[in-house]
Tab-separated table of C-alpha atoms in Angstrom:
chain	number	residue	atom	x	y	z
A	1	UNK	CA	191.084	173.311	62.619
A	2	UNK	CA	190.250	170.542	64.503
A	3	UNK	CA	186.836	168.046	63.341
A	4	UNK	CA	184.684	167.824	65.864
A	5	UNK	CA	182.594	164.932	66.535
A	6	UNK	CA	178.912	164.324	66.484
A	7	UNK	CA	177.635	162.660	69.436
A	8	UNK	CA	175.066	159.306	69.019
A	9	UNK	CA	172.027	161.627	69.373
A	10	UNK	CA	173.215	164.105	67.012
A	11	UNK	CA	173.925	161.399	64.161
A	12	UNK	CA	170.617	159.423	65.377
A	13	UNK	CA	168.435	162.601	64.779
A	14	UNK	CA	170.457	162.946	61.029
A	15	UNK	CA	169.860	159.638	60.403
A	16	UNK	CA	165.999	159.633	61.508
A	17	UNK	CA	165.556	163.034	59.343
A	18	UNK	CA	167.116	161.358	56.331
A	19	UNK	CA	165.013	158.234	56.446
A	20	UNK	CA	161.654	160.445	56.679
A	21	UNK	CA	162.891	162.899	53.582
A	22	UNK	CA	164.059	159.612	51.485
A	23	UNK	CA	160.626	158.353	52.418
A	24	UNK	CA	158.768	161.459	51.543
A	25	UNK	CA	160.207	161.089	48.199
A	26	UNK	CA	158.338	157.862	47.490
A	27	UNK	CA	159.568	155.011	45.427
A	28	UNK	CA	160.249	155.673	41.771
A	29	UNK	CA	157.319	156.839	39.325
A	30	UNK	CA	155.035	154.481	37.549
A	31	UNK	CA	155.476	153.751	33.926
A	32	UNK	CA	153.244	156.242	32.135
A	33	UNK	CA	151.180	154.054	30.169
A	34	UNK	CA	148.758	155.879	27.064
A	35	UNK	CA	149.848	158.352	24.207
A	36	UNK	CA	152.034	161.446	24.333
A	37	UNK	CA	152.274	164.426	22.468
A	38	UNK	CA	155.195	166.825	22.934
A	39	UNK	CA	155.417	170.446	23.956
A	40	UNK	CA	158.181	171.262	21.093
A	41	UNK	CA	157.376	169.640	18.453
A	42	UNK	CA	158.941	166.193	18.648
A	43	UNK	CA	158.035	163.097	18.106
A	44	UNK	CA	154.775	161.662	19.519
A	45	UNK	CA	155.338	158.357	22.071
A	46	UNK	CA	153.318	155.906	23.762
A	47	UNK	CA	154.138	153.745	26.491
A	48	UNK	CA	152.659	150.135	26.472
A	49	UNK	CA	152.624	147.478	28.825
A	50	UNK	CA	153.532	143.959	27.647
A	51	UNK	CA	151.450	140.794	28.049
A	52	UNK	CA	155.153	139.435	29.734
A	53	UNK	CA	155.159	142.751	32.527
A	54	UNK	CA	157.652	144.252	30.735
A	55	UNK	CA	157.013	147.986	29.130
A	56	UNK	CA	157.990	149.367	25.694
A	57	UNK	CA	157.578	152.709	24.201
A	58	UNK	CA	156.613	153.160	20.673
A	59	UNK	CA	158.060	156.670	19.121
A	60	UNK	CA	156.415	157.678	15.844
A	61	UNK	CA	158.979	158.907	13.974
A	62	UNK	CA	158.673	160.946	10.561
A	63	UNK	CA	159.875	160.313	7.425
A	64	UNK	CA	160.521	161.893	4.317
A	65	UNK	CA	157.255	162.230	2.594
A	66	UNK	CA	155.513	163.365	5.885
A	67	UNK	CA	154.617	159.079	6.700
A	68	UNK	CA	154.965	157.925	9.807
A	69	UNK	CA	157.452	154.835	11.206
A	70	UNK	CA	156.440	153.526	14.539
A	71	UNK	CA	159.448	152.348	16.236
A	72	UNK	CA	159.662	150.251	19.036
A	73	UNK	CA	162.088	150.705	22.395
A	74	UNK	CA	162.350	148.419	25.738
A	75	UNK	CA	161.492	150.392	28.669
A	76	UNK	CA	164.081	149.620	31.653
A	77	UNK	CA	162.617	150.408	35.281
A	78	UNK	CA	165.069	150.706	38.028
A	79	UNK	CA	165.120	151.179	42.004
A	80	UNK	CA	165.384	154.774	41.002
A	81	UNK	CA	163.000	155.306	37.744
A	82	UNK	CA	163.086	154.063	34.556
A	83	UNK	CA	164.485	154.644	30.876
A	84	UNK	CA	164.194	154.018	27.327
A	85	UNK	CA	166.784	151.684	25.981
A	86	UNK	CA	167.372	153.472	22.097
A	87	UNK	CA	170.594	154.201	20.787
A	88	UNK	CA	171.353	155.564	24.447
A	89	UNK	CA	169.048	155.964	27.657
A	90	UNK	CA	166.297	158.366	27.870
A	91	UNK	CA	165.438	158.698	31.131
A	92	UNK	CA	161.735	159.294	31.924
A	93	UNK	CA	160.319	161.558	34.813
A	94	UNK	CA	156.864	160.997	35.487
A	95	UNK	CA	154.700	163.644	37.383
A	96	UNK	CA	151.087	162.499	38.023
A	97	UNK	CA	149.892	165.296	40.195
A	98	UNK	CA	150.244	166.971	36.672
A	99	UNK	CA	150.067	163.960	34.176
A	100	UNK	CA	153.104	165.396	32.744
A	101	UNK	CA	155.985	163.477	31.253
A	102	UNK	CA	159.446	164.707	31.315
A	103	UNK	CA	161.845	163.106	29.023
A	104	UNK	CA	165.875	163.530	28.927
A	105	UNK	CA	166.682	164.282	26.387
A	106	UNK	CA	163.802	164.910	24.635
A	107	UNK	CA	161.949	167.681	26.754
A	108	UNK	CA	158.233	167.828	28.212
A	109	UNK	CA	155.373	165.302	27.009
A	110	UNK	CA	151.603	166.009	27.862
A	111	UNK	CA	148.922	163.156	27.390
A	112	UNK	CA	146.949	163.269	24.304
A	113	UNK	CA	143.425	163.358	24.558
A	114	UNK	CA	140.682	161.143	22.762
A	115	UNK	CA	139.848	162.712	19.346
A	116	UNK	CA	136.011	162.366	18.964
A	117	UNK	CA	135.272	161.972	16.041
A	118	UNK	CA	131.513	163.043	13.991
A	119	UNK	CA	129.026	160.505	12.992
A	120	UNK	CA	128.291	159.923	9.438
A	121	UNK	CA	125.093	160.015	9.557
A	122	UNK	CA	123.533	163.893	8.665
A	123	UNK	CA	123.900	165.407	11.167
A	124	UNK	CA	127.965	165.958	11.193
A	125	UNK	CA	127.650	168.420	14.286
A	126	UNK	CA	126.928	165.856	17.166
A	127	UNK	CA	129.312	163.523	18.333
A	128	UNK	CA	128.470	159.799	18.881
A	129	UNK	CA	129.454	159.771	22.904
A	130	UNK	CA	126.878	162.871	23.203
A	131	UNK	CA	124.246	161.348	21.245
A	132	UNK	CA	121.854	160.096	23.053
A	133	UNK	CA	118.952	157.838	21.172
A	134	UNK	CA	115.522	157.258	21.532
A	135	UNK	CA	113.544	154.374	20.927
């Protein structure tokens, strides 16, 4: 069977329509700076941002006892995303449509949320960013 082949405007119009779907896609996602909690259970991470431009990520790992040991990875951003440099590469996916965090391995990460926390004062049932006071 013989190959046929594509004319200039045939292989123009390809090439146009890939350019415009590789464009679509956008460059590669942002480092997701804050804290992360994940959706099975694993250990939380938070991505921080250098005073040199470079990024880290900071996994909380448990240890016997039910403590906590912080430890902390280089984060490696590429032309086409970026990954955690442990014992191997985690690569990190990044939606922010949906703030959600995708990590391979390590499964799907959601951003944690500031913990208010009561005043001491009496009243334990108001929370100091809702308290308004008069003078």
């Amino acid at each position: 069977m013989p190959i046929k082949r594509l004319s200039h405007k045939t292989l123009s119009l390809l090439s146009g329509g890939l350019l415009c779907a590789l464009a679509a896609c956008g460059g590669p996602s942002p480092v997701p700076v804050g804290d992360w909690r994940s959706t099975l259970g694993r250990a939380d991470i938070r991505f921080v941002e250098k005073d040199s431009g470079t990024y880290a990520a900071i996994v909380a790992h448990r240890v016997h006892g039910g403590g906590l040991c912080p430890v902390e990875y280089p984060v490696v951003k590429t032309s086409q995303g970026c990954y955690i440099q442990a014992e191997g590469r985690i690569v990190v996916s990044y939606d922010p449509e949906k703030d959600r965090l995708f990590l391979s391995p390590g499964g799907t990460y959601v951003r944690k949320r500031e913990v208010r926390q009561p005043d001491t004062d009496k009243d334990k049932n108001t929370y100091s960013s809702l308290k308004t006071k008069e003078k």
